[in-house]
Each structure stands twice: as structure tokens, then as C-alpha cells.
PDB file of N, CA and C in Angstrom:
ATOM      1  N   THR A   1     -51.524 -97.045 108.659  1.00 47.00           N
ATOM      2  CA  THR A   1     -51.782 -96.672 109.816  1.00 47.00           C
ATOM      3  C   THR A   1     -52.983 -96.452 110.046  1.00 47.00           C
ATOM      4  N   HIS A   2     -52.568 -96.009 112.291  1.00 47.00           N
ATOM      5  CA  HIS A   2     -53.823 -95.514 112.870  1.00 47.00           C
ATOM      6  C   HIS A   2     -54.857 -93.783 112.380  1.00 47.00           C
ATOM      7  N   GLY A   3     -53.669 -93.007 112.153  1.00 49.00           N
ATOM      8  CA  GLY A   3     -54.281 -92.041 110.628  1.00 49.00           C
ATOM      9  C   GLY A   3     -55.894 -92.021 109.699  1.00 49.00           C
ATOM     10  N   ASP A   4     -54.396 -93.794 109.212  1.00 49.00           N
ATOM     11  CA  ASP A   4     -55.409 -93.573 108.100  1.00 49.00           C
ATOM     12  C   ASP A   4     -56.855 -94.586 108.531  1.00 49.00           C
ATOM     13  N   ILE A   5     -56.864 -95.159 109.573  1.00 48.00           N
ATOM     14  CA  ILE A   5     -58.457 -95.652 109.956  1.00 48.00           C
ATOM     15  C   ILE A   5     -59.053 -94.658 109.701  1.00 48.00           C
ATOM     16  N   LYS A   6     -58.703 -93.677 111.141  1.00 51.00           N
ATOM     17  CA  LYS A   6     -59.678 -92.524 111.225  1.00 51.00           C
ATOM     18  C   LYS A   6     -59.667 -91.555 110.170  1.00 51.00           C
ATOM     19  N   ASP A   7     -59.379 -91.389 109.303  1.00 49.00           N
ATOM     20  CA  ASP A   7     -59.912 -91.172 107.108  1.00 49.00           C
ATOM     21  C   ASP A   7     -60.437 -91.894 107.536  1.00 49.00           C
ATOM     22  N   VAL A   8     -61.048 -92.455 107.025  1.00 45.00           N
ATOM     23  CA  VAL A   8     -61.621 -94.021 106.372  1.00 45.00           C
ATOM     24  C   VAL A   8     -62.564 -93.673 107.158  1.00 45.00           C
ATOM     25  N   LEU A   9     -62.589 -93.882 108.647  1.00 45.00           N
ATOM     26  CA  LEU A   9     -64.220 -93.983 109.832  1.00 45.00           C
ATOM     27  C   LEU A   9     -64.727 -92.756 109.912  1.00 45.00           C
ATOM     28  N   SER A  10     -63.877 -91.705 109.955  1.00 50.00           N
ATOM     29  CA  SER A  10     -64.449 -90.150 109.334  1.00 50.00           C
ATOM     30  C   SER A  10     -65.175 -89.889 108.074  1.00 50.00           C
ATOM     31  N   PHE A  11     -64.548 -91.131 107.000  1.00 47.00           N
ATOM     32  CA  PHE A  11     -65.675 -90.951 105.876  1.00 47.00           C
ATOM     33  C   PHE A  11     -67.442 -91.569 105.865  1.00 47.00           C
ATOM     34  N   PHE A  12     -67.157 -93.165 106.558  1.00 47.00           N
ATOM     35  CA  PHE A  12     -67.301 -93.673 106.913  1.00 47.00           C
ATOM     36  C   PHE A  12     -68.979 -93.256 107.360  1.00 47.00           C
ATOM     37  N   SER A  13     -68.752 -92.618 108.445  1.00 50.00           N
ATOM     38  CA  SER A  13     -69.100 -92.071 109.859  1.00 50.00           C
ATOM     39  C   SER A  13     -70.918 -91.481 109.687  1.00 50.00           C
ATOM     40  N   TRP A  14     -70.982 -90.508 108.749  1.00 45.00           N
ATOM     41  CA  TRP A  14     -72.101 -90.061 108.463  1.00 45.00           C
ATOM     42  C   TRP A  14     -73.529 -91.758 108.145  1.00 45.00           C
ATOM     43  N   ASP A  15     -72.967 -92.745 108.617  1.00 48.00           N
ATOM     44  CA  ASP A  15     -73.872 -93.870 107.670  1.00 48.00           C
ATOM     45  C   ASP A  15     -74.185 -94.553 109.404  1.00 48.00           C
ATOM     46  N   ALA A  16     -73.321 -94.558 110.248  1.00 46.00           N
ATOM     47  CA  ALA A  16     -72.388 -95.416 110.995  1.00 46.00           C
ATOM     48  C   ALA A  16     -74.173 -95.498 112.039  1.00 46.00           C
ATOM     49  N   GLU A  17     -74.159 -94.045 113.054  1.00 48.00           N
ATOM     50  CA  GLU A  17     -75.096 -93.720 113.990  1.00 48.00           C
ATOM     51  C   GLU A  17     -76.915 -93.689 113.069  1.00 48.00           C
ATOM     52  N   LYS A  18     -76.584 -94.256 111.909  1.00 50.00           N
ATOM     53  CA  LYS A  18     -78.544 -94.450 110.518  1.00 50.00           C
ATOM     54  C   LYS A  18     -78.691 -95.602 110.825  1.00 50.00           C
ATOM     55  N   GLU A  19     -77.329 -96.489 110.898  1.00 50.00           N
ATOM     56  CA  GLU A  19     -78.181 -97.743 110.056  1.00 50.00           C
ATOM     57  C   GLU A  19     -77.024 -98.712 111.287  1.00 50.00           C
ATOM     58  N   GLN A  20     -76.861 -98.369 112.949  1.00 49.00           N
ATOM     59  CA  GLN A  20     -76.415 -99.046 113.383  1.00 49.00           C
ATOM     60  C   GLN A  20     -77.118-100.739 113.280  1.00 49.00           C
ATOM     61  N   ASP A  21     -78.403-101.101 112.858  1.00 52.00           N
ATOM     62  CA  ASP A  21     -78.760-102.380 113.191  1.00 52.00           C
ATOM     63  C   ASP A  21     -78.614-103.176 112.242  1.00 52.00           C
ATOM     64  N   PHE A  22     -77.428-103.146 110.959  1.00 52.00           N
ATOM     65  CA  PHE A  22     -77.227-103.261 109.903  1.00 52.00           C
ATOM     66  C   PHE A  22     -75.947-104.455 110.913  1.00 52.00           C
ATOM     67  N   CYS A  23     -75.335-103.793 111.523  1.00 58.00           N
ATOM     68  CA  CYS A  23     -74.149-104.953 112.140  1.00 58.00           C
ATOM     69  C   CYS A  23     -74.592-105.556 113.546  1.00 58.00           C
ATOM     70  N   PRO A  24     -73.639-105.910 113.245  1.00 55.00           N
ATOM     71  CA  PRO A  24     -74.463-106.968 114.737  1.00 55.00           C
ATOM     72  C   PRO A  24     -73.737-105.979 116.679  1.00 55.00           C
ATOM     73  N   PRO A  25     -74.345-106.218 117.340  1.00 53.00           N
ATOM     74  CA  PRO A  25     -73.546-105.203 117.976  1.00 53.00           C
ATOM     75  C   PRO A  25     -72.768-106.689 118.808  1.00 53.00           C
ATOM     76  N   ASN A  26     -72.255-107.313 118.669  1.00 52.00           N
ATOM     77  CA  ASN A  26     -70.693-108.743 119.494  1.00 52.00           C
ATOM     78  C   ASN A  26     -70.419-108.897 118.060  1.00 52.00           C
ATOM     79  N   GLU A  27     -69.131-109.301 117.671  1.00 51.00           N
ATOM     80  CA  GLU A  27     -68.678-110.659 117.050  1.00 51.00           C
ATOM     81  C   GLU A  27     -68.719-111.375 117.172  1.00 51.00           C
ATOM     82  N   LEU A  28     -68.391-112.473 116.736  1.00 51.00           N
ATOM     83  CA  LEU A  28     -69.012-113.806 117.051  1.00 51.00           C
ATOM     84  C   LEU A  28     -67.306-114.378 117.198  1.00 51.00           C
ATOM     85  N   THR A  29     -66.794-113.823 118.015  1.00 52.00           N
ATOM     86  CA  THR A  29     -65.448-114.841 119.104  1.00 52.00           C
ATOM     87  C   THR A  29     -65.485-115.628 119.833  1.00 52.00           C
ATOM     88  N   ASP A  30     -64.156-116.033 119.975  1.00 54.00           N
ATOM     89  CA  ASP A  30     -64.017-116.911 121.153  1.00 54.00           C
ATOM     90  C   ASP A  30     -63.206-115.972 121.895  1.00 54.00           C
ATOM     91  N   GLU A  31     -62.514-115.030 122.260  1.00 53.00           N
ATOM     92  CA  GLU A  31     -61.731-114.590 123.103  1.00 53.00           C
ATOM     93  C   GLU A  31     -62.890-113.536 124.063  1.00 53.00           C
ATOM     94  N   PRO A  32     -62.482-113.081 124.770  1.00 55.00           N
ATOM     95  CA  PRO A  32     -63.371-111.918 125.587  1.00 55.00           C
ATOM     96  C   PRO A  32     -62.759-110.538 125.788  1.00 55.00           C
ATOM     97  N   LYS A  33     -64.320-109.937 125.519  1.00 56.00           N
ATOM     98  CA  LYS A  33     -63.994-108.756 125.133  1.00 56.00           C
ATOM     99  C   LYS A  33     -63.277-107.939 125.303  1.00 56.00           C
ATOM    100  N   GLU A  34     -61.942-108.008 126.937  1.00 57.00           N
ATOM    101  CA  GLU A  34     -61.425-107.280 126.929  1.00 57.00           C
ATOM    102  C   GLU A  34     -60.366-107.549 125.815  1.00 57.00           C
ATOM    103  N   ALA A  35     -59.475-107.889 125.715  1.00 61.00           N
ATOM    104  CA  ALA A  35     -59.174-108.891 124.906  1.00 61.00           C
ATOM    105  C   ALA A  35     -59.154-107.615 123.581  1.00 61.00           C
ATOM    106  N   LYS A  36     -59.746-107.248 123.152  1.00 74.00           N
ATOM    107  CA  LYS A  36     -59.929-106.623 121.167  1.00 74.00           C
ATOM    108  C   LYS A  36     -59.477-105.211 122.348  1.00 74.00           C
ATOM    109  N   THR A  37     -58.561-104.865 121.315  1.00 87.00           N
ATOM    110  CA  THR A  37     -57.379-103.434 121.309  1.00 87.00           C
ATOM    111  C   THR A  37     -58.930-102.510 120.563  1.00 87.00           C
ATOM    112  N   GLU A  38     -58.412-101.080 120.579  1.00 88.00           N
ATOM    113  CA  GLU A  38     -58.763-100.149 119.946  1.00 88.00           C
ATOM    114  C   GLU A  38     -58.923-100.459 119.197  1.00 88.00           C
ATOM    115  N   GLN A  39     -57.899-100.712 117.728  1.00 90.00           N
ATOM    116  CA  GLN A  39     -57.419-100.822 116.275  1.00 90.00           C
ATOM    117  C   GLN A  39     -58.472-101.950 116.135  1.00 90.00           C
ATOM    118  N   ASP A  40     -58.304-102.759 117.159  1.00 91.00           N
ATOM    119  CA  ASP A  40     -59.863-103.848 116.257  1.00 91.00           C
ATOM    120  C   ASP A  40     -61.621-102.698 116.917  1.00 91.00           C
ATOM    121  N   GLU A  41     -61.470-102.732 117.797  1.00 92.00           N
ATOM    122  CA  GLU A  41     -63.154-102.521 117.705  1.00 92.00           C
ATOM    123  C   GLU A  41     -62.485-101.138 116.950  1.00 92.00           C
ATOM    124  N   GLU A  42     -61.689-100.000 116.422  1.00 92.00           N
ATOM    125  CA  GLU A  42     -61.374 -98.791 114.986  1.00 92.00           C
ATOM    126  C   GLU A  42     -62.430-100.213 113.537  1.00 92.00           C
ATOM    127  N   PHE A  43     -61.242-101.067 114.393  1.00 94.00           N
ATOM    128  CA  PHE A  43     -61.570-101.659 112.564  1.00 94.00           C
ATOM    129  C   PHE A  43     -63.201-102.341 112.544  1.00 94.00           C
ATOM    130  N   SER A  44     -63.234-103.173 113.754  1.00 93.00           N
ATOM    131  CA  SER A  44     -64.986-103.180 113.697  1.00 93.00           C
ATOM    132  C   SER A  44     -65.486-102.735 113.563  1.00 93.00           C
ATOM    133  N   LEU A  45     -64.944-101.615 113.536  1.00 94.00           N
ATOM    134  CA  LEU A  45     -66.237-100.678 113.168  1.00 94.00           C
ATOM    135  C   LEU A  45     -66.211 -99.884 111.216  1.00 94.00           C
ATOM    136  N   TRP A  46     -65.153 -99.595 111.066  1.00 95.00           N
ATOM    137  CA  TRP A  46     -65.079 -99.599 110.211  1.00 95.00           C
ATOM    138  C   TRP A  46     -65.247-100.892 108.936  1.00 95.00           C
ATOM    139  N   MET A  47     -65.986-101.968 109.725  1.00 95.00           N
ATOM    140  CA  MET A  47     -66.497-103.210 108.709  1.00 95.00           C
ATOM    141  C   MET A  47     -67.527-103.476 108.311  1.00 95.00           C
ATOM    142  N   CYS A  48     -68.123-102.744 109.850  1.00 95.00           N
ATOM    143  CA  CYS A  48     -69.049-102.340 109.344  1.00 95.00           C
ATOM    144  C   CYS A  48     -69.924-101.326 108.916  1.00 95.00           C
ATOM    145  N   GLN A  49     -69.158-100.357 109.146  1.00 95.00           N
ATOM    146  CA  GLN A  49     -69.399 -99.370 108.014  1.00 95.00           C
ATOM    147  C   GLN A  49     -69.380 -99.387 107.257  1.00 95.00           C
ATOM    148  N   VAL A  50     -68.194-100.603 105.921  1.00 95.00           N
ATOM    149  CA  VAL A  50     -68.142-100.701 104.674  1.00 95.00           C
ATOM    150  C   VAL A  50     -69.758-101.369 104.433  1.00 95.00           C
ATOM    151  N   ARG A  51     -69.236-102.174 105.682  1.00 94.00           N
ATOM    152  CA  ARG A  51     -71.206-103.383 105.120  1.00 94.00           C
ATOM    153  C   ARG A  51     -72.345-102.440 105.195  1.00 94.00           C
ATOM    154  N   ILE A  52     -72.238-101.419 105.465  1.00 93.00           N
ATOM    155  CA  ILE A  52     -73.326-100.532 105.463  1.00 93.00           C
ATOM    156  C   ILE A  52     -73.668 -99.326 104.443  1.00 93.00           C
ATOM    157  N   PHE A  53     -72.514 -98.767 103.974  1.00 93.00           N
ATOM    158  CA  PHE A  53     -72.266 -98.498 102.540  1.00 93.00           C
ATOM    159  C   PHE A  53     -73.096 -99.310 101.357  1.00 93.00           C
ATOM    160  N   PHE A  54     -71.472-100.761 101.297  1.00 91.00           N
ATOM    161  CA  PHE A  54     -72.228-101.556 100.249  1.00 91.00           C
ATOM    162  C   PHE A  54     -74.062-101.921 100.356  1.00 91.00           C
ATOM    163  N   THR A  55     -74.897-102.016 100.892  1.00 92.00           N
ATOM    164  CA  THR A  55     -75.487-102.672 100.971  1.00 92.00           C
ATOM    165  C   THR A  55     -77.331-101.316 101.387  1.00 92.00           C
ATOM    166  N   THR A  56     -76.065-100.307 101.388  1.00 92.00           N
ATOM    167  CA  THR A  56     -77.530 -99.164 101.598  1.00 92.00           C
ATOM    168  C   THR A  56     -77.909 -98.626 100.245  1.00 92.00           C
ATOM    169  N   LYS A  57     -75.753 -97.788 100.188  1.00 90.00           N
ATOM    170  CA  LYS A  57     -75.347 -97.329  98.840  1.00 90.00           C
ATOM    171  C   LYS A  57     -75.144 -97.891  97.129  1.00 90.00           C
ATOM    172  N   PHE A  58     -74.153 -98.452  97.728  1.00 91.00           N
ATOM    173  CA  PHE A  58     -73.672 -98.573  96.672  1.00 91.00           C
ATOM    174  C   PHE A  58     -74.533 -99.998  95.454  1.00 91.00           C
ATOM    175  N   PHE A  59     -75.036-101.083  96.102  1.00 92.00           N
ATOM    176  CA  PHE A  59     -75.857-102.150  95.481  1.00 92.00           C
ATOM    177  C   PHE A  59     -76.702-101.650  95.184  1.00 92.00           C
ATOM    178  N   PRO A  60     -77.698-100.721  95.836  1.00 92.00           N
ATOM    179  CA  PRO A  60     -78.820-100.705  94.563  1.00 92.00           C
ATOM    180  C   PRO A  60     -79.218 -99.307  94.119  1.00 92.00           C
ATOM    181  N   ALA A  61     -77.488 -98.411  93.645  1.00 90.00           N
ATOM    182  CA  ALA A  61     -76.847 -97.531  92.814  1.00 90.00           C
ATOM    183  C   ALA A  61     -76.937 -98.197  92.093  1.00 90.00           C
ATOM    184  N   TYR A  62     -76.369 -99.711  91.542  1.00 91.00           N
ATOM    185  CA  TYR A  62     -76.155-100.265  90.840  1.00 91.00           C
ATOM    186  C   TYR A  62     -77.433-100.460  90.253  1.00 91.00           C
ATOM    187  N   GLN A  63     -78.681-101.359  91.131  1.00 92.00           N
ATOM    188  CA  GLN A  63     -79.287-101.797  90.194  1.00 92.00           C
ATOM    189  C   GLN A  63     -79.873-100.607  89.907  1.00 92.00           C
ATOM    190  N   HIS A  64     -79.773 -99.081  90.300  1.00 94.00           N
ATOM    191  CA  HIS A  64     -80.648 -98.367  89.318  1.00 94.00           C
ATOM    192  C   HIS A  64     -80.355 -98.615  88.288  1.00 94.00           C
ATOM    193  N   GLU A  65     -79.001 -98.088  88.054  1.00 94.00           N
ATOM    194  CA  GLU A  65     -78.568 -98.243  86.785  1.00 94.00           C
ATOM    195  C   GLU A  65     -78.593 -98.914  85.780  1.00 94.00           C
ATOM    196  N   LYS A  66     -78.374 -99.837  86.235  1.00 94.00           N
ATOM    197  CA  LYS A  66     -78.874-101.674  85.451  1.00 94.00           C
ATOM    198  C   LYS A  66     -80.641-100.908  84.363  1.00 94.00           C
ATOM    199  N   VAL A  67     -81.421-100.570  85.987  1.00 95.00           N
ATOM    200  CA  VAL A  67     -82.184-100.396  84.845  1.00 95.00           C
ATOM    201  C   VAL A  67     -82.699 -99.237  84.121  1.00 95.00           C
ATOM    202  N   LEU A  68     -82.475 -98.019  84.933  1.00 96.00           N
ATOM    203  CA  LEU A  68     -81.559 -97.601  83.528  1.00 96.00           C
ATOM    204  C   LEU A  68     -81.621 -97.200  82.309  1.00 96.00           C
ATOM    205  N   SER A  69     -80.661 -98.693  82.157  1.00 95.00           N
ATOM    206  CA  SER A  69     -79.357 -98.277  80.979  1.00 95.00           C
ATOM    207  C   SER A  69     -80.570 -99.006  80.671  1.00 95.00           C
ATOM    208  N   GLU A  70     -81.354-100.263  80.976  1.00 96.00           N
ATOM    209  CA  GLU A  70     -82.857-101.122  79.802  1.00 96.00           C
ATOM    210  C   GLU A  70     -83.546-100.380  79.826  1.00 96.00           C
ATOM    211  N   LYS A  71     -84.043 -98.656  80.584  1.00 96.00           N
ATOM    212  CA  LYS A  71     -85.116 -97.886  80.029  1.00 96.00           C
ATOM    213  C   LYS A  71     -84.543 -97.353  78.499  1.00 96.00           C
ATOM    214  N   ILE A  72     -83.283 -96.461  78.406  1.00 97.00           N
ATOM    215  CA  ILE A  72     -82.237 -95.903  77.625  1.00 97.00           C
ATOM    216  C   ILE A  72     -82.765 -96.775  76.681  1.00 97.00           C
ATOM    217  N   LYS A  73     -81.829 -98.354  76.480  1.00 96.00           N
ATOM    218  CA  LYS A  73     -82.450 -98.355  75.535  1.00 96.00           C
ATOM    219  C   LYS A  73     -83.157 -99.021  74.655  1.00 96.00           C
ATOM    220  N   GLU A  74     -84.120 -99.403  75.180  1.00 97.00           N
ATOM    221  CA  GLU A  74     -85.971 -98.989  75.369  1.00 97.00           C
ATOM    222  C   GLU A  74     -86.272 -97.868  74.760  1.00 97.00           C
ATOM    223  N   ASN A  75     -86.334 -96.706  75.238  1.00 97.00           N
ATOM    224  CA  ASN A  75     -86.898 -95.241  74.766  1.00 97.00           C
ATOM    225  C   ASN A  75     -86.547 -95.876  73.418  1.00 97.00           C
ATOM    226  N   ARG A  76     -84.576 -96.214  73.042  1.00 97.00           N
ATOM    227  CA  ARG A  76     -84.061 -95.404  71.752  1.00 97.00           C
ATOM    228  C   ARG A  76     -84.872 -96.976  70.392  1.00 97.00           C
ATOM    229  N   ILE A  77     -84.711 -97.516  71.358  1.00 97.00           N
ATOM    230  CA  ILE A  77     -85.963 -98.092  70.021  1.00 97.00           C
ATOM    231  C   ILE A  77     -86.853 -97.829  69.512  1.00 97.00           C
ATOM    232  N   GLN A  78     -87.921 -97.509  70.825  1.00 97.00           N
ATOM    233  CA  GLN A  78     -89.264 -96.776  70.230  1.00 97.00           C
ATOM    234  C   GLN A  78     -88.992 -95.287  69.475  1.00 97.00           C
ATOM    235  N   ASP A  79     -88.175 -94.810  70.040  1.00 97.00           N
ATOM    236  CA  ASP A  79     -87.363 -93.328  69.522  1.00 97.00           C
ATOM    237  C   ASP A  79     -87.753 -94.143  67.913  1.00 97.00           C
ATOM    238  N   ALA A  80     -86.304 -95.775  67.460  1.00 96.00           N
ATOM    239  CA  ALA A  80     -85.948 -95.066  66.482  1.00 96.00           C
ATOM    240  C   ALA A  80     -87.523 -96.243  65.374  1.00 96.00           C
ATOM    241  N   GLU A  81     -88.421 -96.611  66.513  1.00 97.00           N
ATOM    242  CA  GLU A  81     -89.485 -96.369  65.575  1.00 97.00           C
ATOM    243  C   GLU A  81     -90.660 -95.784  64.782  1.00 97.00           C
ATOM    244  N   LEU A  82     -90.282 -94.855  66.443  1.00 97.00           N
ATOM    245  CA  LEU A  82     -90.729 -93.575  65.831  1.00 97.00           C
ATOM    246  C   LEU A  82     -90.533 -92.531  64.397  1.00 97.00           C
ATOM    247  N   ALA A  83     -88.872 -92.545  64.503  1.00 97.00           N
ATOM    248  CA  ALA A  83     -88.662 -92.280  63.028  1.00 97.00           C
ATOM    249  C   ALA A  83     -88.721 -92.494  61.953  1.00 97.00           C
ATOM    250  N   GLU A  84     -89.215 -93.962  62.082  1.00 97.00           N
ATOM    251  CA  GLU A  84     -89.350 -94.432  60.973  1.00 97.00           C
ATOM    252  C   GLU A  84     -90.851 -94.049  60.192  1.00 97.00           C
ATOM    253  N   LEU A  85     -91.770 -94.847  61.166  1.00 97.00           N
ATOM    254  CA  LEU A  85     -93.308 -94.099  60.987  1.00 97.00           C
ATOM    255  C   LEU A  85     -93.243 -92.637  60.733  1.00 97.00           C
ATOM    256  N   ARG A  86     -92.396 -91.249  60.731  1.00 97.00           N
ATOM    257  CA  ARG A  86     -92.648 -90.075  60.236  1.00 97.00           C
ATOM    258  C   ARG A  86     -92.053 -90.380  58.500  1.00 97.00           C
ATOM    259  N   LYS A  87     -91.599 -91.281  58.901  1.00 97.00           N
ATOM    260  CA  LYS A  87     -90.383 -91.274  57.710  1.00 97.00           C
ATOM    261  C   LYS A  87     -91.397 -91.229  56.464  1.00 97.00           C
ATOM    262  N   ILE A  88     -92.236 -92.402  56.764  1.00 97.00           N
ATOM    263  CA  ILE A  88     -93.819 -93.140  55.549  1.00 97.00           C
ATOM    264  C   ILE A  88     -94.316 -92.024  55.701  1.00 97.00           C
ATOM    265  N   LYS A  89     -95.124 -91.875  57.179  1.00 97.00           N
ATOM    266  CA  LYS A  89     -95.256 -90.880  57.400  1.00 97.00           C
ATOM    267  C   LYS A  89     -95.700 -89.192  56.718  1.00 97.00           C
ATOM    268  N   ASP A  90     -94.398 -89.190  56.299  1.00 96.00           N
ATOM    269  CA  ASP A  90     -93.572 -88.150  55.553  1.00 96.00           C
ATOM    270  C   ASP A  90     -94.174 -88.009  54.208  1.00 96.00           C
ATOM    271  N   GLU A  91     -93.044 -89.147  53.626  1.00 96.00           N
ATOM    272  CA  GLU A  91     -93.667 -88.887  52.043  1.00 96.00           C
ATOM    273  C   GLU A  91     -95.037 -89.666  51.940  1.00 96.00           C
ATOM    274  N   GLU A  92     -95.892 -90.075  52.589  1.00 96.00           N
ATOM    275  CA  GLU A  92     -96.979 -90.301  51.523  1.00 96.00           C
ATOM    276  C   GLU A  92     -97.811 -88.638  52.314  1.00 96.00           C
ATOM    277  N   LEU A  93     -97.496 -88.433  52.550  1.00 96.00           N
ATOM    278  CA  LEU A  93     -97.966 -86.514  52.713  1.00 96.00           C
ATOM    279  C   LEU A  93     -97.213 -85.701  51.592  1.00 96.00           C
ATOM    280  N   ALA A  94     -96.069 -86.197  51.276  1.00 96.00           N
ATOM    281  CA  ALA A  94     -95.983 -85.456  50.309  1.00 96.00           C
ATOM    282  C   ALA A  94     -96.768 -86.148  48.943  1.00 96.00           C
ATOM    283  N   LYS A  95     -96.625 -87.058  48.822  1.00 95.00           N
ATOM    284  CA  LYS A  95     -96.602 -88.219  46.682  1.00 95.00           C
ATOM    285  C   LYS A  95     -98.424 -87.349  47.301  1.00 95.00           C
ATOM    286  N   LEU A  96     -99.424 -87.202  48.482  1.00 96.00           N
ATOM    287  CA  LEU A  96    -100.735 -86.844  48.927  1.00 96.00           C
ATOM    288  C   LEU A  96    -100.312 -85.300  47.610  1.00 96.00           C
ATOM    289  N   ILE A  97     -99.946 -84.341  48.577  1.00 96.00           N
ATOM    290  CA  ILE A  97     -99.444 -82.092  48.103  1.00 96.00           C
ATOM    291  C   ILE A  97     -98.892 -83.500  46.307  1.00 96.00           C
ATOM    292  N   ALA A  98     -98.052 -83.243  45.861  1.00 95.00           N
ATOM    293  CA  ALA A  98     -97.611 -83.376  44.735  1.00 95.00           C
ATOM    294  C   ALA A  98     -98.668 -84.253  44.398  1.00 95.00           C
ATOM    295  N   GLY A  99     -99.866 -84.513  44.631  1.00 94.00           N
ATOM    296  CA  GLY A  99    -101.249 -85.245  43.522  1.00 94.00           C
ATOM    297  C   GLY A  99    -102.071 -84.203  43.469  1.00 94.00           C
ATOM    298  N   ARG A 100    -102.198 -83.929  43.998  1.00 95.00           N
ATOM    299  CA  ARG A 100    -102.790 -82.251  44.767  1.00 95.00           C
ATOM    300  C   ARG A 100    -102.486 -81.126  42.771  1.00 95.00           C
ATOM    301  N   GLU A 101    -101.397 -80.927  43.682  1.00 94.00           N
ATOM    302  CA  GLU A 101    -100.266 -80.443  42.834  1.00 94.00           C
ATOM    303  C   GLU A 101    -100.222 -80.266  41.048  1.00 94.00           C
ATOM    304  N   ALA A 102     -99.952 -81.374  41.212  1.00 93.00           N
ATOM    305  CA  ALA A 102    -100.574 -82.365  40.074  1.00 93.00           C
ATOM    306  C   ALA A 102    -102.045 -81.792  39.399  1.00 93.00           C
ATOM    307  N   GLU A 103    -102.605 -82.080  39.897  1.00 93.00           N
ATOM    308  CA  GLU A 103    -104.109 -81.864  39.630  1.00 93.00           C
ATOM    309  C   GLU A 103    -104.299 -80.874  39.561  1.00 93.00           C
ATOM    310  N   GLU A 104    -104.189 -79.415  40.423  1.00 92.00           N
ATOM    311  CA  GLU A 104    -104.338 -77.907  39.646  1.00 92.00           C
ATOM    312  C   GLU A 104    -102.940 -77.128  39.307  1.00 92.00           C
ATOM    313  N   ALA A 105    -101.807 -77.962  38.272  1.00 91.00           N
ATOM    314  CA  ALA A 105    -101.787 -77.711  37.846  1.00 91.00           C
ATOM    315  C   ALA A 105    -102.485 -77.891  36.521  1.00 91.00           C
ATOM    316  N   LYS A 106    -102.781 -78.732  36.206  1.00 89.00           N
ATOM    317  CA  LYS A 106    -104.125 -79.875  34.402  1.00 89.00           C
ATOM    318  C   LYS A 106    -104.644 -78.800  34.962  1.00 89.00           C
ATOM    319  N   LYS A 107    -106.052 -78.673  35.574  1.00 89.00           N
ATOM    320  CA  LYS A 107    -107.608 -78.157  36.125  1.00 89.00           C
ATOM    321  C   LYS A 107    -106.560 -75.966  35.432  1.00 89.00           C
ATOM    322  N   GLN A 108    -105.433 -75.803  35.793  1.00 89.00           N
ATOM    323  CA  GLN A 108    -104.965 -74.347  35.295  1.00 89.00           C
ATOM    324  C   GLN A 108    -104.853 -75.376  33.556  1.00 89.00           C
ATOM    325  N   GLU A 109    -104.060 -75.301  32.999  1.00 87.00           N
ATOM    326  CA  GLU A 109    -103.941 -74.939  32.024  1.00 87.00           C
ATOM    327  C   GLU A 109    -105.892 -75.980  31.038  1.00 87.00           C
ATOM    328  N   ALA A 110    -106.575 -76.323  31.941  1.00 75.00           N
ATOM    329  CA  ALA A 110    -107.313 -76.651  31.254  1.00 75.00           C
ATOM    330  C   ALA A 110    -108.416 -75.270  31.189  1.00 75.00           C
TER     331      ALA A 110
END
């Protein structure tokens, strides 16, 4: 209905003025300009604003989310590798400490 179009137009109006270069000024139609009704004009404006939304907001945000997902996966792999290295170093350190304690015990016995 006509009221629904106004609600949608108000939702998208924040980008309309800034991004007019994304929408062609005149739609390529065979009918003369006078034949367009107010609803046709509102619908054309709405379609233009939807196009603006998808090209300037939605698609870049989706691409950014994909990049972040890949980085998160890479970071998890790196964290797992670092944890494994820390575990190996801790084991080596524990062996060194145990060896030194054994030497200390031998010295005390002697």
C-alpha cells in the first residue's frame, strides 16, 4: 500500500541524497515522463535506494565478514601451534628442573 512505501522510503532516505550518482537520473523507458504516476516515481526512488544500500552497505559488509572469518581461522591455527610449542618448552623445562633437582639431591647425599 501507499503507506508501506512511505515507511520503506523513510528507512532508505539516509543514503538517497549522498549517493545519487549510483542511480540513473532517468529510467530507460519508452513511455513519456508525464505518464509516470507518483507511485511509479516512489517505486523508482525506492529501487534506487535499495540498489544503493546493497552496493554501499550490504555487499562490502559481507565481504568484510568473510575476511574476518578467514583471519579468525588463521589466528586459531596459529594459537594452536603456539600452544603446542609452549607445551614442548614446558616439558623441556620440567626435565631440566627435574635433572637439576636430582643433581642437588646427589650432592646433598654425598
